[in-house]
Amino acid sequence: MIHEGIGNFGHFAVILSFISSLIAAYGYYQMSRKEDILEVNQWRRFSRAVFFTHFGAVVAVVGTLFFIIINHYFEYYYAYDHSSLSMPTKYILACFWEGQEGSFLLWIFWHVLLGLVFIFANRQWEAPAMTVFMLVQAFLASMILGVVIPGLNVKIGSSPFILLRDAMSDAPIFKTQPNFIPEDGSGLNALLQNYWMVIHPPTLFLGYAATLVPFAFAIAGLWYRKYTEWIKPAMPWTLFAVFILGTGIIMGGVWAYETLNFGGYWNWDPVENGVYIPWLTLVAGLHTMLLARKNGTALKASLILVVSTFILVLYATFITRSGILGNASVHSFTDLGLSGQLLIYLLVFTFIAIVLMIREWKRIPSADAELAVYTREFWIFMGITVLGLAAFQVLVPTSIPVWNKIVELFGAVSNVAPPADQIEFYTQFQLWFFIVIAILSAVGQFFWWKRYESAKSLNWLVMPLLIALLLAALIASVAKVAEWQYIILLYAASFSLIVNGRILWMIIRNGYKLSGGAISHMGVALMLIGILFSSGYSKVVSLNMTGLMYSRGEDFTKDDNKENKENTLLWINEPTRMDKYIVTYKGKRAEVKGVPGYVDPKLLGSADVPFRAVATNPIEKEGKVYYQKGDTVRVYPENTYYEVEYRDEEGRVFTLYPRVQKNGEMGGYAISPDIQKEPRRDLYTFVNYDPGMAGEKKEWSKPEEFTAHKGDTLYLNDYVAVLDDVTRVTDIPGIVLTSSDAAVKANIRILGKTQEYIAQPTFVIKDRMVGQMSETINDLGLRVSFLNVNPATGEFTFGVSRTQKDFIILKAIEKPYINILWIGSIVMLIGFVISIFRWKR
Amino acid sequence: MKITHIIGIIVIVVAIAVIVSTTKDVSTYVTFKEAADMAASGKSTKVHVVGSLKKDATGNILEMSYQPEIDPNHFTFKLIDRDNKETIVVYDNPKPQDFERSEQVVVIGHMQNNEFIAEKILMKCPSKYQETEIKGTEKAGSQASL
């Protein structure tokens, strides 16, 4: 049965949220224009009532979509497309915001919560700021409206409550069965089945949502002509936005590093740049706001930066969701037909902000005096200039696809593509910007806390300069940093670390409250050092060291074989030398709910549904039996782990389990690394290729027949084997044997290179029919079947087929001192939190 | 000259440098013929070529070669560009996992001796983000090979 009611309710709630946001925007607009206190209060009551209606409607939309997904109503396109029956509960959350509609909804939801806090925390600013808020909400709600304007045939928004049969009206099944409901959904893309998918998007969207508050304050300040008054109440909100957006960005980096197979934490993909640019401008805005509160010098800059941040967030949304990136990014959304709407959204707010800014520009106070070099203002201005340039440098190449589109609009052809090597391209600039930022964050702090009185007070900086020089020289020589650019970066970061550390020491004696800035700056300096080592000096470990030349062609051997020798092929159970390790691939492993670690898939027989399995033998770990033979267990068929054992020169042994995820319904594979974490470095390992996962069928040779008596020695495909025994069996899983049936099992011992294997093929006679159950030994690439029994002579006949042995292709990278990056990120975020508390009073 | 003016000039210089370097380092979307012409004229810039895979009527990829046991880092396939020109693409890395399912492929690299040496492959798998057909649930029953 199709549950139409719930979807209609959801759709109604969407429409209600859209209309209520428009009415609330109107109400708040009226309220902001009134002078009379009675009238103001009337409009306040009205607007708040509408806002709460809007709040309720949004909660209803969210709740309805959850209800549909949790109850597996696959007649709804959203549930069908993003979830499946076997999906663990925690990923239900993730599939809620996997789709475009859901992520808009998440964004709307955060706005509503922030608006609620805002109403009570910043009552004086309620009217103008909430006008902006509700206008933004109206635009966002229109994205999920899914309404066709009659007559015009224009569709506004894409509803998450659309039925599958309407979404895929071309599918032939609906012609014959209009009420068809699929039994299962197509599930969440394997790449996204991950706890980071549960926490990263909400954090990032909260960060996006939070940038609206400083924007709303800035617009309100311009509108009310309270040019400086908005700064103070906007301060904690701005810090909050910087903090949350920063956390979201770092989480994305950790996700990319730990689970996605980026081989690193930052790829300079347009989608990543889209959050990085507004974060930089907001950090710059934060610094000018600190100045603007003291005097008028930085007011205009603050307004510009805060407004640009919000516009850049909209721009990022536009480029990632309009499909404009097309060939430039692999992980942008496909076009839902919203690009026009998104463009209008972007242009409306850019227009409003620019018009207000131009109207008020002359009246905004500004300092006429020339910036003196020995002032805090000068150094902070220098800092924000560099931050702005850094943002600009990322913005220009990221916008190339947009540029191409604009040129196409005018009929010309532009075929400019983003830089081919993005990491190298961006790094060559960002490296220098951040060298300067590190230096300025130190000098700026000095001028902020130590008043410059004479040339003598500059002596304060001499000591840190010398200590940093020593420190950088020490680190460079111990860690063998040879490139001059990196040595300069190291020196700049050490200098920032020491100056900010010294200032921290000075101010912390008067309480921690003012320490946020120094701590954040130290965090940035540490991050820079961590990035320097982990990116600049990461080393490919999995070089082909077998001594085997795969090819002597010029393509293969040039550049010291570098081009193509960064992967190692590992045959199963064949120890291979790789750098300073002996590495052994020990086979595929599965995951079983309730059992720690990983389980040999041989212990798991298939059951009625893909995500369940029957234990063919007791499952035990370290002496504890978790499941008995025949128990049904919960498995995760999409995950395959590869047991890879490393043994180093000192005899130390560790095992890594890199993973490949397969999404059966949707196809596709996702590679995840496993990381050996050590204080001084990470060893990063992932499986690049496995013939089985890539869908290649094993090809077996034609069986060769062998005849033997009990105790005979056989030669199976170069291996010596002994037929130890043939015994009668009464119990075969999956088959019911009656008294008239018979089954025998052979016990063949095969001597492999490193260990013995037992093959137990079975010969069954059931209901006068003969059956053979063969046994496959993947390690040896052998399959043995029991072909015949000759009771007269006591001879047994076996068939042996051969195939290629299992193997994987593995890549391993060493990332030195990456922990400094993570520690630095945490230190930076702690600094933001301290500042938020300081500004909240 | 005021110090703000000097800084202003520096900012403008840096901004111009950024734009110039972007236009210098950007790649272009070209066809194989254009890529070959560029390589022949001695330009070493990397280019993007958008194309589709050579497939037979049933969707199997033709003329693709990957023999990991010989060299896990050598993968070649044929790509048909906008002008319907077929060219062999050489990718000195393991075969990307989703390759069979991709429809449109963007290769980034350069031409060399009538072959395109790809350094990066971007794949567009329509099904990765959007389902195109509806399947019922296939239940994997227990199988006994009798």
Coordinates of N, CA, C and O in Angstrom, one line a residue, chain A residues 34-124:
Chain A
K34 N 8.7 50.5 12.5 CA 7.8 51.3 13.4 C 8.7 51.9 14.5 O 9.7 51.4 15.0
E35 N 8.2 53.1 14.9 CA 8.8 53.8 16.0 C 8.1 53.6 17.3 O 8.6 53.4 18.4
D36 N 6.8 53.7 17.2 CA 5.9 53.6 18.3 C 6.0 52.3 19.0 O 5.9 51.2 18.4
I37 N 6.3 52.3 20.3 CA 6.6 51.1 21.1 C 5.4 50.1 21.1 O 5.6 48.9 21.0
L38 N 4.2 50.7 21.1 CA 3.0 49.8 21.1 C 3.0 49.0 19.8 O 2.8 47.8 19.7
E39 N 3.1 49.8 18.7 CA 3.1 49.1 17.4 C 4.2 48.1 17.2 O 4.0 47.0 16.7
V40 N 5.4 48.5 17.7 CA 6.5 47.6 17.6 C 6.2 46.3 18.3 O 6.4 45.2 17.8
N41 N 5.6 46.4 19.5 CA 5.3 45.2 20.3 C 4.2 44.4 19.6 O 4.3 43.1 19.6
Q42 N 3.3 45.1 19.0 CA 2.2 44.3 18.2 C 2.9 43.5 17.1 O 2.6 42.3 17.0
W43 N 3.7 44.2 16.3 CA 4.4 43.5 15.2 C 5.3 42.4 15.8 O 5.5 41.3 15.1
R44 N 5.9 42.6 16.9 CA 6.8 41.6 17.5 C 6.0 40.3 17.8 O 6.4 39.2 17.5
R45 N 4.8 40.6 18.5 CA 4.0 39.4 18.8 C 3.6 38.7 17.6 O 3.7 37.5 17.5
F46 N 3.1 39.4 16.6 CA 2.7 38.8 15.3 C 3.8 38.0 14.7 O 3.7 36.8 14.4
S47 N 5.0 38.7 14.5 CA 6.1 38.0 13.8 C 6.6 36.8 14.6 O 6.9 35.8 14.0
R48 N 6.6 36.9 15.9 CA 7.1 35.8 16.7 C 6.1 34.6 16.5 O 6.6 33.4 16.3
A49 N 4.8 34.9 16.5 CA 3.9 33.8 16.3 C 4.1 33.2 15.0 O 4.1 31.9 14.9
V50 N 4.3 34.0 14.0 CA 4.6 33.4 12.6 C 5.9 32.6 12.6 O 6.0 31.5 12.1
F51 N 6.9 33.2 13.3 CA 8.2 32.5 13.4 C 8.0 31.1 14.0 O 8.5 30.1 13.6
F52 N 7.2 31.1 15.1 CA 7.0 29.8 15.8 C 6.2 28.8 14.9 O 6.5 27.6 14.9
T53 N 5.3 29.3 14.1 CA 4.6 28.5 13.2 C 5.6 27.9 12.2 O 5.6 26.7 11.9
H54 N 6.5 28.8 11.7 CA 7.6 28.4 10.8 C 8.4 27.3 11.4 O 8.7 26.3 10.8
F55 N 8.8 27.5 12.7 CA 9.6 26.6 13.4 C 8.9 25.2 13.5 O 9.5 24.2 13.2
G56 N 7.6 25.3 13.8 CA 6.9 24.0 13.9 C 6.8 23.3 12.5 O 7.0 22.1 12.4
A57 N 6.6 24.1 11.5 CA 6.5 23.5 10.2 C 7.8 22.9 9.8 O 7.9 21.7 9.2
V58 N 9.0 23.5 10.1 CA 10.3 22.9 9.7 C 10.5 21.6 10.5 O 10.9 20.6 9.9
V59 N 10.1 21.7 11.8 CA 10.3 20.4 12.6 C 9.4 19.3 12.0 O 9.8 18.2 11.9
A60 N 8.2 19.7 11.6 CA 7.3 18.7 11.0 C 7.9 18.1 9.7 O 7.8 16.9 9.4
V61 N 8.5 19.0 8.9 CA 9.1 18.5 7.6 C 10.2 17.5 7.9 O 10.3 16.4 7.4
V62 N 11.1 17.9 8.9 CA 12.2 17.0 9.3 C 11.7 15.7 9.8 O 12.1 14.6 9.4
G63 N 10.7 15.8 10.7 CA 10.1 14.6 11.3 C 9.5 13.7 10.3 O 9.7 12.5 10.3
T64 N 8.8 14.3 9.3 CA 8.1 13.5 8.3 C 9.1 12.7 7.5 O 9.0 11.5 7.2
L65 N 10.1 13.4 7.1 CA 11.1 12.8 6.2 C 11.8 11.6 7.0 O 12.0 10.5 6.5
F66 N 12.1 11.9 8.3 CA 12.7 10.8 9.1 C 11.8 9.6 9.2 O 12.2 8.5 9.1
F67 N 10.5 9.9 9.4 CA 9.5 8.9 9.6 C 9.5 8.0 8.3 O 9.4 6.8 8.4
I68 N 9.5 8.6 7.2 CA 9.4 7.9 5.9 C 10.7 7.0 5.8 O 10.6 5.9 5.4
I69 N 11.8 7.6 6.1 CA 13.1 6.8 6.0 C 13.1 5.7 7.0 O 13.4 4.5 6.6
I70 N 12.8 6.0 8.2 CA 12.9 5.0 9.3 C 12.0 3.8 9.0 O 12.3 2.6 9.2
N71 N 10.8 4.1 8.5 CA 9.8 3.1 8.3 C 10.0 2.4 6.9 O 9.1 1.6 6.5
H72 N 11.0 2.8 6.2 CA 11.3 2.2 4.9 C 10.1 2.2 3.9 O 9.7 1.3 3.4
Y73 N 9.6 3.4 3.8 CA 8.5 3.6 2.8 C 9.2 3.8 1.5 O 9.4 5.0 1.0
F74 N 9.5 2.7 0.8 CA 10.3 2.8 -0.4 C 9.4 3.3 -1.6 O 9.9 3.5 -2.7
E75 N 8.1 3.5 -1.3 CA 7.3 4.2 -2.4 C 7.7 5.6 -2.6 O 7.4 6.3 -3.6
Y76 N 8.5 6.1 -1.6 CA 9.0 7.5 -1.7 C 10.4 7.5 -2.3 O 11.2 6.7 -1.9
Y77 N 10.6 8.3 -3.2 CA 11.9 8.3 -4.0 C 13.0 8.6 -3.0 O 14.1 7.9 -3.1
Y78 N 12.9 9.5 -2.1 CA 14.0 9.8 -1.2 C 14.4 8.6 -0.4 O 15.6 8.3 -0.2
A79 N 13.4 7.9 0.2 CA 13.7 6.7 1.0 C 14.3 5.6 0.1 O 15.3 5.0 0.5
Y80 N 13.8 5.5 -1.1 CA 14.3 4.4 -2.0 C 15.7 4.7 -2.4 O 16.6 3.9 -2.4
D81 N 15.9 6.0 -2.7 CA 17.2 6.3 -3.3 C 18.3 6.4 -2.3 O 19.5 6.2 -2.6
H82 N 18.0 6.6 -1.0 CA 19.1 6.9 -0.1 C 19.2 5.8 1.1 O 20.2 5.8 1.8
S83 N 18.2 5.0 1.3 CA 18.3 4.1 2.4 C 18.0 2.7 1.9 O 17.6 2.4 0.7
S84 N 18.2 1.7 2.8 CA 17.9 0.3 2.5 C 17.6 -0.4 3.8 O 17.9 0.1 4.9
L85 N 17.0 -1.6 3.7 CA 16.5 -2.3 4.8 C 17.7 -2.7 5.7 O 17.6 -2.7 7.0
S86 N 18.8 -3.0 5.1 CA 19.9 -3.5 5.9 C 20.8 -2.4 6.5 O 21.7 -2.7 7.2
M87 N 20.4 -1.2 6.3 CA 21.3 -0.1 6.7 C 21.3 0.0 8.2 O 20.2 0.1 8.8
P88 N 22.4 0.1 8.9 CA 22.4 0.3 10.3 C 21.8 1.6 10.7 O 21.9 2.6 9.9
T89 N 21.2 1.7 11.9 CA 20.4 2.9 12.3 C 21.2 4.2 12.2 O 20.6 5.2 11.7
K90 N 22.4 4.1 12.6 CA 23.2 5.4 12.6 C 23.3 6.0 11.2 O 23.4 7.2 11.0
Y91 N 23.3 5.2 10.2 CA 23.4 5.7 8.8 C 22.1 6.2 8.3 O 22.0 6.9 7.3
I92 N 21.0 5.9 9.0 CA 19.7 6.5 8.6 C 19.8 8.0 8.7 O 19.3 8.7 7.9
L93 N 20.5 8.4 9.8 CA 20.8 9.8 9.9 C 21.5 10.4 8.7 O 21.2 11.4 8.2
A94 N 22.5 9.6 8.3 CA 23.4 10.1 7.2 C 22.6 10.1 5.9 O 22.8 11.1 5.1
C95 N 21.7 9.2 5.7 CA 21.0 9.2 4.4 C 20.0 10.3 4.4 O 19.6 10.7 3.3
F96 N 19.6 10.8 5.5 CA 18.7 11.9 5.6 C 19.3 13.1 4.9 O 18.6 13.8 4.1
W97 N 20.6 13.3 5.1 CA 21.2 14.5 4.5 C 22.1 14.2 3.3 O 22.9 15.0 2.9
E98 N 22.1 12.9 2.8 CA 22.9 12.6 1.7 C 22.4 13.3 0.4 O 23.2 13.8 -0.4
G99 N 21.1 13.4 0.3 CA 20.6 14.0 -0.9 C 20.5 15.5 -0.8 O 20.7 16.1 0.3
Q100 N 20.4 16.2 -1.9 CA 20.3 17.6 -1.9 C 19.2 18.2 -1.1 O 19.4 19.1 -0.3
E101 N 18.0 17.6 -1.2 CA 16.8 18.1 -0.5 C 17.1 18.0 1.0 O 16.8 19.0 1.7
G102 N 17.6 16.9 1.4 CA 17.8 16.7 2.8 C 18.9 17.6 3.4 O 18.7 18.1 4.5
S103 N 19.9 17.9 2.6 CA 20.9 18.8 3.1 C 20.4 20.3 3.1 O 20.7 21.0 4.0
F104 N 19.5 20.6 2.2 CA 18.9 21.9 2.3 C 18.0 22.0 3.6 O 18.0 23.0 4.4
L105 N 17.4 20.9 3.9 CA 16.5 20.8 5.0 C 17.3 20.9 6.3 O 16.9 21.6 7.3
L106 N 18.5 20.3 6.3 CA 19.4 20.4 7.5 C 19.8 21.8 7.7 O 19.8 22.3 8.8
W107 N 20.1 22.5 6.6 CA 20.5 23.9 6.7 C 19.4 24.7 7.3 O 19.5 25.6 8.1
I108 N 18.1 24.5 6.7 CA 17.0 25.2 7.2 C 16.8 25.0 8.7 O 16.5 25.9 9.5
F109 N 16.9 23.8 9.1 CA 16.7 23.4 10.5 C 17.7 24.2 11.4 O 17.3 24.7 12.4
W110 N 19.0 24.2 11.0 CA 20.0 25.0 11.8 C 19.6 26.4 11.9 O 19.7 27.1 12.9
H111 N 19.2 27.0 10.8 CA 18.8 28.4 10.8 C 17.7 28.7 11.8 O 17.7 29.7 12.5
V112 N 16.7 27.8 11.8 CA 15.6 27.9 12.7 C 16.0 27.9 14.2 O 15.6 28.7 15.0
L113 N 16.9 27.0 14.5 CA 17.4 26.9 15.8 C 18.2 28.2 16.2 O 18.1 28.7 17.3
L114 N 19.1 28.6 15.3 CA 19.9 29.8 15.5 C 19.0 31.0 15.7 O 19.2 31.9 16.6
G115 N 17.9 31.0 14.9 CA 16.9 32.2 15.0 C 16.3 32.2 16.3 O 16.1 33.2 16.9
L116 N 16.0 31.0 16.8 CA 15.3 30.9 18.1 C 16.2 31.5 19.2 O 15.8 32.2 20.1
V117 N 17.5 31.1 19.2 CA 18.5 31.6 20.2 C 18.6 33.1 20.0 O 18.6 33.8 21.0
F118 N 18.6 33.5 18.7 CA 18.8 34.9 18.4 C 17.7 35.8 19.1 O 18.0 36.8 19.7
I119 N 16.5 35.4 18.9 CA 15.4 36.2 19.4 C 15.5 36.5 20.9 O 15.2 37.6 21.3
F120 N 16.0 35.5 21.6 CA 16.1 35.7 23.0 C 17.4 36.3 23.5 O 17.5 37.0 24.5
A121 N 18.5 36.1 22.7 CA 19.8 36.6 23.1 C 20.0 38.0 22.6 O 20.7 38.7 23.3
N122 N 19.5 38.4 21.5 CA 19.7 39.7 20.9 C 18.4 40.4 20.6 O 18.1 40.7 19.5
R123 N 17.7 40.7 21.7 CA 16.3 41.2 21.5 C 16.3 42.5 20.7 O 15.4 42.8 19.9
Q124 N 17.3 43.4 21.0 CA 17.2 44.7 20.4 C 17.4 44.6 18.9 O 17.0 45.5 18.1

